[in-house]
Amino acid sequence: DIWGWTDTDSNREFAIICLQLGTAFVEITDPYNPVYLGALKTSGDPSLGGTSWRDVKTYNNYALVVSEIPDHGMQIFDLTTLLTA
C-alpha cells in the first residue's frame, strides 16, 4: 500500500510506503527530488507466518499501520516527527 500525508502548517508532502518488513517515509514536496527519511520496522515476528503485506492509513497527524503477521497489532506513528527528520 502507498498512502500520503500533508502537513497543513508547512504544506510539506510525504509518501508512506508499505514494504515487506516495514514502512518507509519519503518527503515528496519536490516530486523531482524525493528524500528518503527512514523506515518503521515491522512489529511482530514474520517468521511465524501470516503475510508480508501491510496496510496504512492516516488519521490527523498519525499513520496507522496493520498487517497479518502474528502479534503485529497496529503500529501508530506520529507523522509530525518527519518534520524534523
Short mmCIF file of C-alpha atoms in Angstrom, two decimals:
data_model
loop_
_atom_site.label_atom_id
_atom_site.label_comp_id
_atom_site.label_asym_id
_atom_site.label_seq_id
_atom_site.Cartn_x
_atom_site.Cartn_y
_atom_site.Cartn_z
CA ASP A 1 0.00 0.00 0.00
CA ILE A 2 1.09 3.58 -0.58
CA TRP A 3 -0.53 6.46 1.22
CA GLY A 4 0.26 10.13 1.72
CA TRP A 5 0.18 12.91 4.27
CA THR A 6 0.49 16.69 4.02
CA ASP A 7 1.45 18.84 6.97
CA THR A 8 -1.15 21.60 6.95
CA ASP A 9 1.14 24.19 8.56
CA SER A 10 4.11 23.85 6.18
CA ASN A 11 2.37 22.20 3.16
CA ARG A 12 5.20 19.62 3.07
CA GLU A 13 4.08 16.35 1.46
CA PHE A 14 5.12 12.83 2.38
CA ALA A 15 4.65 9.38 0.86
CA ILE A 16 4.11 6.47 3.25
CA ILE A 17 5.19 3.27 1.51
CA CYS A 18 4.46 -0.19 2.88
CA LEU A 19 7.35 -2.61 2.43
CA GLN A 20 7.73 -6.32 3.12
CA LEU A 21 9.26 -5.78 6.57
CA GLY A 22 8.31 -2.23 7.45
CA THR A 23 7.01 1.14 6.32
CA ALA A 24 9.13 3.80 4.58
CA PHE A 25 8.68 7.57 4.70
CA VAL A 26 9.69 9.78 1.77
CA GLU A 27 9.31 13.54 1.50
CA ILE A 28 7.83 14.37 -1.89
CA THR A 29 7.30 18.12 -1.52
CA ASP A 30 9.59 18.46 -4.55
CA PRO A 31 8.46 15.46 -6.64
CA TYR A 32 11.60 15.66 -8.80
CA ASN A 33 13.82 15.30 -5.73
CA PRO A 34 12.22 12.83 -3.28
CA VAL A 35 14.02 12.47 0.05
CA TYR A 36 14.05 9.13 1.90
CA LEU A 37 13.59 9.94 5.59
CA GLY A 38 13.66 6.49 7.15
CA ALA A 39 11.57 3.44 7.96
CA LEU A 40 9.48 1.96 10.74
CA LYS A 41 10.39 -1.72 11.19
CA THR A 42 7.59 -4.24 11.29
CA SER A 43 6.12 -5.32 14.59
CA GLY A 44 5.57 -8.98 15.37
CA ASP A 45 7.53 -11.92 14.02
CA PRO A 46 7.28 -12.53 10.24
CA SER A 47 8.86 -15.98 10.66
CA LEU A 48 5.71 -17.17 12.47
CA GLY A 49 3.63 -16.96 9.29
CA GLY A 50 0.94 -14.65 8.08
CA THR A 51 1.52 -12.50 5.04
CA SER A 52 4.14 -9.84 4.47
CA TRP A 53 1.62 -7.26 3.25
CA ARG A 54 0.67 -4.29 5.36
CA ASP A 55 -1.87 -1.52 5.06
CA VAL A 56 -1.53 2.10 6.15
CA LYS A 57 -3.99 4.93 6.58
CA THR A 58 -3.64 8.34 8.19
CA TYR A 59 -5.77 9.97 10.85
CA ASN A 60 -4.90 13.58 11.61
CA ASN A 61 -1.11 13.53 12.16
CA TYR A 62 -0.78 9.78 12.67
CA ALA A 63 -0.08 6.83 10.39
CA LEU A 64 -1.89 3.63 11.39
CA VAL A 65 -0.13 0.51 10.10
CA VAL A 66 -1.56 -3.03 10.26
CA SER A 67 -0.52 -6.45 8.96
CA GLU A 68 -1.49 -10.13 9.28
CA ILE A 69 1.93 -11.00 10.72
CA PRO A 70 1.34 -12.73 14.08
CA ASP A 71 1.49 -10.32 17.04
CA HIS A 72 1.81 -7.31 14.70
CA GLY A 73 -1.18 -5.43 16.07
CA MET A 74 -1.47 -1.80 15.00
CA GLN A 75 1.56 0.46 14.80
CA ILE A 76 0.84 4.15 15.37
CA PHE A 77 3.43 6.60 14.04
CA ASP A 78 3.42 10.34 14.80
CA LEU A 79 3.93 11.88 11.36
CA THR A 80 4.99 15.25 12.80
CA THR A 81 8.35 13.64 13.64
CA LEU A 82 9.05 13.68 9.89
CA LEU A 83 9.17 17.48 10.02
CA THR A 84 12.47 17.36 11.92
CA ALA A 85 13.97 14.37 10.08
#
